[in-house]
Tab-separated table of C-alpha atoms in Angstrom:
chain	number	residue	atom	x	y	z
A	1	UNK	CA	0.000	0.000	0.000
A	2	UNK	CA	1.163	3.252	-1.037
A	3	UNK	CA	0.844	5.923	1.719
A	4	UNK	CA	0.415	9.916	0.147
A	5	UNK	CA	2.846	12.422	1.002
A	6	UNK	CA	1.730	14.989	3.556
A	7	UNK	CA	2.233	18.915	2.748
A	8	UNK	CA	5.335	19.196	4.286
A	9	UNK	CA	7.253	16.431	2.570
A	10	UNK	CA	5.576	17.621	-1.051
A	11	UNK	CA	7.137	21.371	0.213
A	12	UNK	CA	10.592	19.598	1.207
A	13	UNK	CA	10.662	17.463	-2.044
A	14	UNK	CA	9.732	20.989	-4.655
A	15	UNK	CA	13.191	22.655	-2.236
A	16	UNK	CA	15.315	19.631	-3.389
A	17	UNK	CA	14.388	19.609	-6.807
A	18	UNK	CA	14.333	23.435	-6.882
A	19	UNK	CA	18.242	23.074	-5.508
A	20	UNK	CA	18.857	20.739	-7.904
A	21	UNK	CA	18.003	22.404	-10.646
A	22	UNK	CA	20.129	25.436	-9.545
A	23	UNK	CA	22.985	23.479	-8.550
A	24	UNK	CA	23.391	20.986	-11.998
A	25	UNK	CA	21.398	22.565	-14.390
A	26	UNK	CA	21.791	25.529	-14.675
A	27	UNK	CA	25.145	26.446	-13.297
A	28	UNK	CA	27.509	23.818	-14.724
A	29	UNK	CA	30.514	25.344	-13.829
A	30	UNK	CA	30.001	24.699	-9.958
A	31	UNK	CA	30.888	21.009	-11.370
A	32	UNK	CA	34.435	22.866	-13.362
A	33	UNK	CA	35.543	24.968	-10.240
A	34	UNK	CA	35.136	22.457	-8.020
A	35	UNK	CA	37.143	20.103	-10.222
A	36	UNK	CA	40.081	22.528	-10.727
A	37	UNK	CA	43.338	22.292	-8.852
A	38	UNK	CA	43.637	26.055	-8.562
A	39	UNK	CA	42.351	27.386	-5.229
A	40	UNK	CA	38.715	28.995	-5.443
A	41	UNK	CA	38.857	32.914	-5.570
A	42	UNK	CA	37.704	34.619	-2.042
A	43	UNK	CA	34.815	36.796	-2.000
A	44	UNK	CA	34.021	38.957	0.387
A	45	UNK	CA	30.142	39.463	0.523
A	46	UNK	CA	28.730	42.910	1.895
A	47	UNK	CA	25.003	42.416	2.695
A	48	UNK	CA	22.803	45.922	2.911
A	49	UNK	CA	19.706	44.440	2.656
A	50	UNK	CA	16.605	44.824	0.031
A	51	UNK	CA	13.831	42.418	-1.727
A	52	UNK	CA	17.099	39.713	-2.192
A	53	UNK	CA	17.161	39.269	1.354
A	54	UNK	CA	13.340	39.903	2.557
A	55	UNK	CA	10.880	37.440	3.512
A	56	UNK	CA	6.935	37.443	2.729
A	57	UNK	CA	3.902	34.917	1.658
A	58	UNK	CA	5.542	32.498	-0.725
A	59	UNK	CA	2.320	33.042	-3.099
A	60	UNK	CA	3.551	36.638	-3.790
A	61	UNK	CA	6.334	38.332	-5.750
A	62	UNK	CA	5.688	41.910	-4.475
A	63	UNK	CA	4.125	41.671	-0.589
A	64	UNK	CA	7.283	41.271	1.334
A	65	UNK	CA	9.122	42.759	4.422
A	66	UNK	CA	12.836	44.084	3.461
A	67	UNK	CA	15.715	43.332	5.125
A	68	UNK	CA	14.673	40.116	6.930
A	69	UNK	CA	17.265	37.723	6.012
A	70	UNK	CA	21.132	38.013	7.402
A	71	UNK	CA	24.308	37.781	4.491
A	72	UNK	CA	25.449	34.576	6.216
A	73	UNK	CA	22.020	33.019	5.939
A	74	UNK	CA	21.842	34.133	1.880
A	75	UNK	CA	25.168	32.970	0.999
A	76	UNK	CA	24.094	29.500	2.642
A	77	UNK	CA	20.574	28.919	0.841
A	78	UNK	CA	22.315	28.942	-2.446
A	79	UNK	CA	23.620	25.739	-3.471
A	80	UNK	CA	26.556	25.387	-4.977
A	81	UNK	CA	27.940	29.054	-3.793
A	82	UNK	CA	30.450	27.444	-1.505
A	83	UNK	CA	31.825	25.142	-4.429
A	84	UNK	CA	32.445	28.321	-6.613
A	85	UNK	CA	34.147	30.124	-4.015
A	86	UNK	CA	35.355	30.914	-0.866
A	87	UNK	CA	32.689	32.433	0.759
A	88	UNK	CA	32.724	35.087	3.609
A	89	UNK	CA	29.705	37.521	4.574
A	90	UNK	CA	29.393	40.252	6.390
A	91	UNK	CA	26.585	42.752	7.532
A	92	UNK	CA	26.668	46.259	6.436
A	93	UNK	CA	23.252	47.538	7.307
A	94	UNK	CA	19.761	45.745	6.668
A	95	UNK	CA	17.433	47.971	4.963
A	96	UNK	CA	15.382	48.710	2.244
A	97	UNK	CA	17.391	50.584	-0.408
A	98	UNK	CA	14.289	53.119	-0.608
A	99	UNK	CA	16.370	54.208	2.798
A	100	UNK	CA	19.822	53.580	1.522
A	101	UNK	CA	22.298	56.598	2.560
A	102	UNK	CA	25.576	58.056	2.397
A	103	UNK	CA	26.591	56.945	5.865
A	104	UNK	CA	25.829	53.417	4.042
A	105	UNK	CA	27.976	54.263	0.988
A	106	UNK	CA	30.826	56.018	3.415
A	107	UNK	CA	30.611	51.952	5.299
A	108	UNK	CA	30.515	50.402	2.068
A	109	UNK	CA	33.637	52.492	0.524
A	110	UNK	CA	35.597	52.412	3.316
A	111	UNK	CA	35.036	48.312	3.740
A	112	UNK	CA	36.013	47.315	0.016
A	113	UNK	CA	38.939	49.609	0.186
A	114	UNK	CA	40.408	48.023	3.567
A	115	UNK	CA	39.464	44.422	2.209
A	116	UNK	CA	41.664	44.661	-0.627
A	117	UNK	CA	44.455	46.982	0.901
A	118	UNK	CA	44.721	43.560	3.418
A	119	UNK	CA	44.127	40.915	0.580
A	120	UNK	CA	41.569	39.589	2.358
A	121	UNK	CA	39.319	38.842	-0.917
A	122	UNK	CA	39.875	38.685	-4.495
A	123	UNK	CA	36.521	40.016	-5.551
A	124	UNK	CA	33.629	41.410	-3.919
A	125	UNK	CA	29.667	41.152	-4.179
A	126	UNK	CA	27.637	43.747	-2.816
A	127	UNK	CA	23.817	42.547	-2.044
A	128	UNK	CA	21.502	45.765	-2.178
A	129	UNK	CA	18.298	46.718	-2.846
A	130	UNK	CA	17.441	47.782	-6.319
A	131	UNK	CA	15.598	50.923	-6.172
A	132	UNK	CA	18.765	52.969	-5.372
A	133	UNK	CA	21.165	50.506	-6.475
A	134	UNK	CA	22.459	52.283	-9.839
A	135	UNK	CA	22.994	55.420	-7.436
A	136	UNK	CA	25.589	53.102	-4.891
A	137	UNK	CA	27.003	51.733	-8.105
A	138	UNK	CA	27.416	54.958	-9.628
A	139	UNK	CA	28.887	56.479	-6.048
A	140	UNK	CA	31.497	53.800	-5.444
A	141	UNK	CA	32.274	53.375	-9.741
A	142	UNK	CA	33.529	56.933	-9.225
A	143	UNK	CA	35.677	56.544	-5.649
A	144	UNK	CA	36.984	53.000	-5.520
A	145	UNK	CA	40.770	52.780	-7.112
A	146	UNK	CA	41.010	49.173	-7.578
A	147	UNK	CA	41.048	46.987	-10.441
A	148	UNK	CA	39.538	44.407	-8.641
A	149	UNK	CA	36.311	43.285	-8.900
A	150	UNK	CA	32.944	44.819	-7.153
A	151	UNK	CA	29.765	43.750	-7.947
A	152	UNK	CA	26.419	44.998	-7.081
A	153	UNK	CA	23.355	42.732	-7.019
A	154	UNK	CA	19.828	42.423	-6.071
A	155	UNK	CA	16.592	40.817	-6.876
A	156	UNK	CA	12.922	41.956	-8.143
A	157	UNK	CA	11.413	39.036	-6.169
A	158	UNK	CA	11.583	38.100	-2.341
A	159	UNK	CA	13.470	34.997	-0.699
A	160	UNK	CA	10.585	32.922	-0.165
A	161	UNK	CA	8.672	33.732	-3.214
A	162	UNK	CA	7.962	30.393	-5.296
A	163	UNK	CA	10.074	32.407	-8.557
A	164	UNK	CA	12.280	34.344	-6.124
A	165	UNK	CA	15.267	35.234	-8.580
A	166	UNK	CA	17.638	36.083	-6.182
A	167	UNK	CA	19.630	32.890	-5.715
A	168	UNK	CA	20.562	32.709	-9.303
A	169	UNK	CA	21.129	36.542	-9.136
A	170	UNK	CA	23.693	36.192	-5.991
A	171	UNK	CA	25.287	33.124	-7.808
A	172	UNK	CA	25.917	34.622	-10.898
A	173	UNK	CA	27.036	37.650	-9.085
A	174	UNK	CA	29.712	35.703	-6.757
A	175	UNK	CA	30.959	34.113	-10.546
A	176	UNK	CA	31.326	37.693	-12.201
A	177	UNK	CA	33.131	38.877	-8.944
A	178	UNK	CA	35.478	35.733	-8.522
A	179	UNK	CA	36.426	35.642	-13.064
A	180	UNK	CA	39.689	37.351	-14.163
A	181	UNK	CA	37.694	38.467	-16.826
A	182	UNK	CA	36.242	41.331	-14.314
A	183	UNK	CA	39.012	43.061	-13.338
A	184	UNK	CA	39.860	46.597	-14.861
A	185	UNK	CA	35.995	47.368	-15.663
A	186	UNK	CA	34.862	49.631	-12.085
A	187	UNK	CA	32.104	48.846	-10.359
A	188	UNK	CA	29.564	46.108	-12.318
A	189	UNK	CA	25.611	45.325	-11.232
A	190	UNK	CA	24.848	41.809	-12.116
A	191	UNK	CA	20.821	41.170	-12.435
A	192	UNK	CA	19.070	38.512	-14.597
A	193	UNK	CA	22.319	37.290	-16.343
A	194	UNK	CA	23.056	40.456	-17.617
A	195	UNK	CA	26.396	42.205	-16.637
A	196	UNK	CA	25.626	46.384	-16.782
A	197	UNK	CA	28.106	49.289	-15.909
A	198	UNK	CA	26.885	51.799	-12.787
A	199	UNK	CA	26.708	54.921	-15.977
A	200	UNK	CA	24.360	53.014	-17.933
A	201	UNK	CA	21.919	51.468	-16.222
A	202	UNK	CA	18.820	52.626	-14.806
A	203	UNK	CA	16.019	50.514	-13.285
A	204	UNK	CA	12.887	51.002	-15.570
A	205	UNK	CA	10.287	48.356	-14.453
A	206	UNK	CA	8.202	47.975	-11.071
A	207	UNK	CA	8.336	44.736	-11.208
A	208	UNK	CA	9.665	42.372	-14.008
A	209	UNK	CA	12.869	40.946	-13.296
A	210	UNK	CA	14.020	42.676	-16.392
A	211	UNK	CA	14.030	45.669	-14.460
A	212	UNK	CA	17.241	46.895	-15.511
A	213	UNK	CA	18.385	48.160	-18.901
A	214	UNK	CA	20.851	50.595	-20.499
A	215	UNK	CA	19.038	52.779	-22.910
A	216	UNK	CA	21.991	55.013	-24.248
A	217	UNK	CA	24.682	52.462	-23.959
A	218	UNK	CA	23.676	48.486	-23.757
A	219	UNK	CA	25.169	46.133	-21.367
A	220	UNK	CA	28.610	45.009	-20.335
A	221	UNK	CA	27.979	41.593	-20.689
A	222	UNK	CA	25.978	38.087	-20.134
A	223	UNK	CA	26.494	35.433	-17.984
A	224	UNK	CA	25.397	32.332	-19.678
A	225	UNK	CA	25.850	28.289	-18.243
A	226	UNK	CA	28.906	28.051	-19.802
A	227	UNK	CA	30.347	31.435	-19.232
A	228	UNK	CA	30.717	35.034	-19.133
A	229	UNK	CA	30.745	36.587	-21.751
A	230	UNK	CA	31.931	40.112	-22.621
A	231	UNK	CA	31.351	42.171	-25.026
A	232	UNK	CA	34.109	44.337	-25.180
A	233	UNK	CA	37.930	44.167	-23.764
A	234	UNK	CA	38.418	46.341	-20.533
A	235	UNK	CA	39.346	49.447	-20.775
A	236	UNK	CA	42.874	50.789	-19.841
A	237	UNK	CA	43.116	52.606	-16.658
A	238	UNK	CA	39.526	52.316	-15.314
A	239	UNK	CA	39.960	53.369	-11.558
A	240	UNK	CA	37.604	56.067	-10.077
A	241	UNK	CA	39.229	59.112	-9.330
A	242	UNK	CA	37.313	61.013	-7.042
A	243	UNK	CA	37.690	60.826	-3.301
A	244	UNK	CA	35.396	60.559	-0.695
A	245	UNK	CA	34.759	63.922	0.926
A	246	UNK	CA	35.997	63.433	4.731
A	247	UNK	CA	33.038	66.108	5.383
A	248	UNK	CA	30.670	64.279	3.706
A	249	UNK	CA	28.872	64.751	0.971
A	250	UNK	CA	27.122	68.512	0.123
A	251	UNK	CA	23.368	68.880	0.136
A	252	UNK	CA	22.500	68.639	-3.757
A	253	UNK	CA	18.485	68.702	-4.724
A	254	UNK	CA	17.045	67.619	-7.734
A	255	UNK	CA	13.555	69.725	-8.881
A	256	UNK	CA	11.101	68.155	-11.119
A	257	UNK	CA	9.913	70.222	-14.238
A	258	UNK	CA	6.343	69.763	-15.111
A	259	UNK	CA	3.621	71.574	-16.633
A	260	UNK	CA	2.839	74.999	-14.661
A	261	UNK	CA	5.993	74.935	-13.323
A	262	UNK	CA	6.992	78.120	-11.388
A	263	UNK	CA	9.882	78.928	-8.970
A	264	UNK	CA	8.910	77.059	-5.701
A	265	UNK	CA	11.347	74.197	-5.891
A	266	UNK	CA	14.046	76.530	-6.902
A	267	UNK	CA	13.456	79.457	-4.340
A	268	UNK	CA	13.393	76.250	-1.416
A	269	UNK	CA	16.369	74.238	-2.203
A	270	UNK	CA	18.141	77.305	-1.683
A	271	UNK	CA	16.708	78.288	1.066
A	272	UNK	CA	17.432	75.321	2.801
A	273	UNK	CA	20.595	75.620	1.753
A	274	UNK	CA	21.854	73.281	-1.263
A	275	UNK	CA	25.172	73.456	-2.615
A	276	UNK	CA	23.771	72.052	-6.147
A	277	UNK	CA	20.751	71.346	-7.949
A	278	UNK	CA	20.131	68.849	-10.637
A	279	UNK	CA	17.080	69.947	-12.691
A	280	UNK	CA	15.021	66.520	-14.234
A	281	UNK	CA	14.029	68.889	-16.632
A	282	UNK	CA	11.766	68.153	-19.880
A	283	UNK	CA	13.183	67.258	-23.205
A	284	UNK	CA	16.626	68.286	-23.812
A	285	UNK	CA	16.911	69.292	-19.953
A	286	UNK	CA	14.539	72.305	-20.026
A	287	UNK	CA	11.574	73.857	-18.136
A	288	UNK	CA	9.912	76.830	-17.809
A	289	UNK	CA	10.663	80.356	-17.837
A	290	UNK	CA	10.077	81.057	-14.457
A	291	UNK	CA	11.996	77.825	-13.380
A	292	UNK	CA	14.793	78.735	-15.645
A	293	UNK	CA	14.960	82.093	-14.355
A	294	UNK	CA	15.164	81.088	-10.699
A	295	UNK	CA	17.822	78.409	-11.252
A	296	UNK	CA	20.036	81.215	-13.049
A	297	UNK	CA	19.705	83.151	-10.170
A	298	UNK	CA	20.908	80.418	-7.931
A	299	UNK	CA	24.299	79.591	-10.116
A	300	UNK	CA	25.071	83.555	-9.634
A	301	UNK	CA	24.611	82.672	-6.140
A	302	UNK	CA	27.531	79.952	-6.618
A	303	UNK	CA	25.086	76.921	-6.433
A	304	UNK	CA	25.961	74.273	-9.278
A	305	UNK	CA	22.676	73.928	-11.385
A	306	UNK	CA	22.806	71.016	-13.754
A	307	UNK	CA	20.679	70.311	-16.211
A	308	UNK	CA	19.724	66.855	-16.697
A	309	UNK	CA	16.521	65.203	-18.136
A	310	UNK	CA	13.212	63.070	-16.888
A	311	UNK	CA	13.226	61.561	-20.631
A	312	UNK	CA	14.599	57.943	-19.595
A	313	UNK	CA	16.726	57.512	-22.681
A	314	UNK	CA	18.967	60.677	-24.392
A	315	UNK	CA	20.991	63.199	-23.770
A	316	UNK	CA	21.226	67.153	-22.791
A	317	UNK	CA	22.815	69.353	-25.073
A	318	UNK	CA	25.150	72.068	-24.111
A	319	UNK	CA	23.397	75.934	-25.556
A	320	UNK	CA	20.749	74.155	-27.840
A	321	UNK	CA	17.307	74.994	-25.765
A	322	UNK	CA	19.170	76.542	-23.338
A	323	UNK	CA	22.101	79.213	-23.232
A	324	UNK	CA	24.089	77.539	-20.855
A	325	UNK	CA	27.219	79.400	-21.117
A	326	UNK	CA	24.893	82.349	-20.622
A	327	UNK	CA	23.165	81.195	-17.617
A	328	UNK	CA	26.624	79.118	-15.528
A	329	UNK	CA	24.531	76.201	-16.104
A	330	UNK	CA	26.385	72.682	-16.686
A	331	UNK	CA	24.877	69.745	-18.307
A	332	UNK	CA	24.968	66.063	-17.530
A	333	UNK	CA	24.773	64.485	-20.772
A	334	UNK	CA	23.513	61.415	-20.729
A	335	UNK	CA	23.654	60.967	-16.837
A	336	UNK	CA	20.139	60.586	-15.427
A	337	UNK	CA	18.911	63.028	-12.868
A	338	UNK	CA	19.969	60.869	-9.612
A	339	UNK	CA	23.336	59.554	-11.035
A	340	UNK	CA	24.066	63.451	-11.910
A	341	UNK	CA	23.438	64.325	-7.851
A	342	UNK	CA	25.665	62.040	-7.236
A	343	UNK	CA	28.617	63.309	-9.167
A	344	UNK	CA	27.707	66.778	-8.048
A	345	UNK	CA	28.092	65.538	-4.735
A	346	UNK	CA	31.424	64.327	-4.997
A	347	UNK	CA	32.403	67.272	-7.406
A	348	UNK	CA	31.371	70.168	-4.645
A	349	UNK	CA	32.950	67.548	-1.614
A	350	UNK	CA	36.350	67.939	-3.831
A	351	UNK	CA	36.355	71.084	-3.933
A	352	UNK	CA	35.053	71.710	-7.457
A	353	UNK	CA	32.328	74.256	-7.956
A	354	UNK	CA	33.182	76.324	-10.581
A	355	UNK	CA	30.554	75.821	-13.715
A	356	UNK	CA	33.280	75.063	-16.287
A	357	UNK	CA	35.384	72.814	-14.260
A	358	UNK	CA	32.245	71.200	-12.734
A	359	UNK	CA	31.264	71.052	-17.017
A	360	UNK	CA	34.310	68.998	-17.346
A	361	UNK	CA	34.899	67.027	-14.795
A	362	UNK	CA	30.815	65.866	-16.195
A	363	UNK	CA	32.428	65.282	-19.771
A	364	UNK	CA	35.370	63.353	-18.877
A	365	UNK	CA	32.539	60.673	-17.286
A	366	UNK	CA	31.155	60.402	-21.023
């Protein structure tokens, strides 16, 4: 007589065949680097938090609480992680990257820098969250001197979500980080086997794991089961060059043009104060009179204004709608409105405020 499985063994049975599948089908080269005589690559794992390590209702894909699952206790649900590499995690913050911060990036910086000053990894994976993630990408692309590899990753889905896409994520982000085939490119975001650089990539979905594309540039990259693939050599000399401001970094605001725009944005960013402010304008970076007007007045107050653009794919012309030489006003090409706060961030922390050099230091990104 056969006897029926209860619930819990059917649940236990779908986990082995779901680990399985991940392990041997399809990640073959667990099988390769575990076979090799060469010792596995260390990487250091920096865990911030996000939907890759939350927990909710297995039934959903979007009903989750953030944050609610440690580094050491991701790294261990993915099979096959240990076999690909020497594995160490470690706790930065736990948070939703809705909340993610400078203090976070200053941690995060500071970390990676001292990890590989002491050889202590070969390669690093960063787990974040990925509303925000291009911006800690794009932060630590531009301060992080090392041609060593650093690799961003997330996931759309939560941990216990029957699809949850973040242990393939995380594995093909530890292979990325560990393959001499990384080093020399800066900071890379690995998401749905797609390799992308922190300058082109934006997030541009809700919720399909697709989420991330590069609409003025393309990607870096695949990963694929048997390998990764590039799509272009490294180039020579990629280190950031900016340091990280020991007084942390400026207020910068960034005011939305819209239809009936007037001055009010303007007229409070500097009265609270900001040292910059990125305008998401229409278009080719523009907005209305009155807006324009009250954003010239704040660069002959010394405040960077930077014109940037809420079209998600493009770029902003230098004195084509607007007179920029005319008005101090610097554009950001084809930097989207929050990656272009963050360089003016680091720009005004340096010590670099004047419109032309703060022009150039925007075209030498491009």
């Amino acid at each position: 007589m056969t006897s029926s499985k209860t619930p819990c063994q059917v649940l236990m049975h779908s986990i082995a065949i779901a680990a399985l599948t991940l392990s041997a089908g399809s990640y073959a080269l667990t099988a390769n680097a575990a076979g090799s005589d060469q010792p596995k690559p260390r990487i250091l794992v920096l865990a911030t938090g996000g939907t890759i390590a939350s927990t909710g209702d297995a039934r959903s894909a979007i009903g989750y609480n953030a944050g609610g699952v440690t580094g050491e206790q991701l790294t261990a649900s993915v099979p096959g992680l240990d076999k690909l590499a020497t594995i160490k995690a470690e706790q930065i913050s736990n948070i939703g990257s809705q909340d993610m911060n400078s203090k976070v990036w200053y941690q995060l910086a500071a970390r990676i820098k001292q990890a590989f000053e002491r050889n202590e990894a070969d390669g690093i994976v960063i787990t974040h969250g990925t509303d925000t993630m291009e911006e800690t990408a794009f932060f630590l692309d531009n301060v992080l001197a090392t041609s060593q590899p650093v690799v961003l990753v997330g996931s759309m889905r939560p941990s216990t979500a029957v699809s949850a896409d973040g242990p393939g994520n995380l594995y093909e982000a530890v292979e990325v980080a560990a393959s001499a085939q990384s080093r020399n490119r800066g900071v890379l975001v690995v998401l749905n086997d797609t390799i992308h650089s922190p300058r082109w990539v934006t997030k541009t979905n809700t919720t399909s794991v697709q989420t991330f594309q590069n609409p003025n540039g393309g990607p870096l990259g695949y990963v694929d089961p048997a390998s990764i693939r590039y799509l272009a050599a490294a180039p020579a000399g990629r280190k950031g060059s900016l340091a990280v401001p020991n007084a942390g970094l400026p207020r910068v605001d960034i005011v939305y043009a819209h239809a009936d725009m007037d001055a009010t944005q303007i007229d409070d960013a500097v009265r609270r104060d900001a040292k910059g402010i990125v305008l998401a304008g229409v278009g080719d970076g523009n907005a209305s009179k009155a807006a324009l007007d009250a954003l010239e007045a704040a660069a002959r107050k010394g405040i960077v204004v930077v014109r940037s653009s809420r079209v998600g794919a493009g770029f902003v012309n230098r004195n084509v709608e607007v007179s920029d030489d005319k008005t101090g006003f610097v554009v950001s090409y084809d930097l989207n409105p929050q990656k272009a706060r963050v360089l003016t961030q680091l720009l005004i922390g340096n010590g670099v405020s004047a419109a032309d050099k703060v022009q150039k230091a925007f075209d030498a990104t491009y």
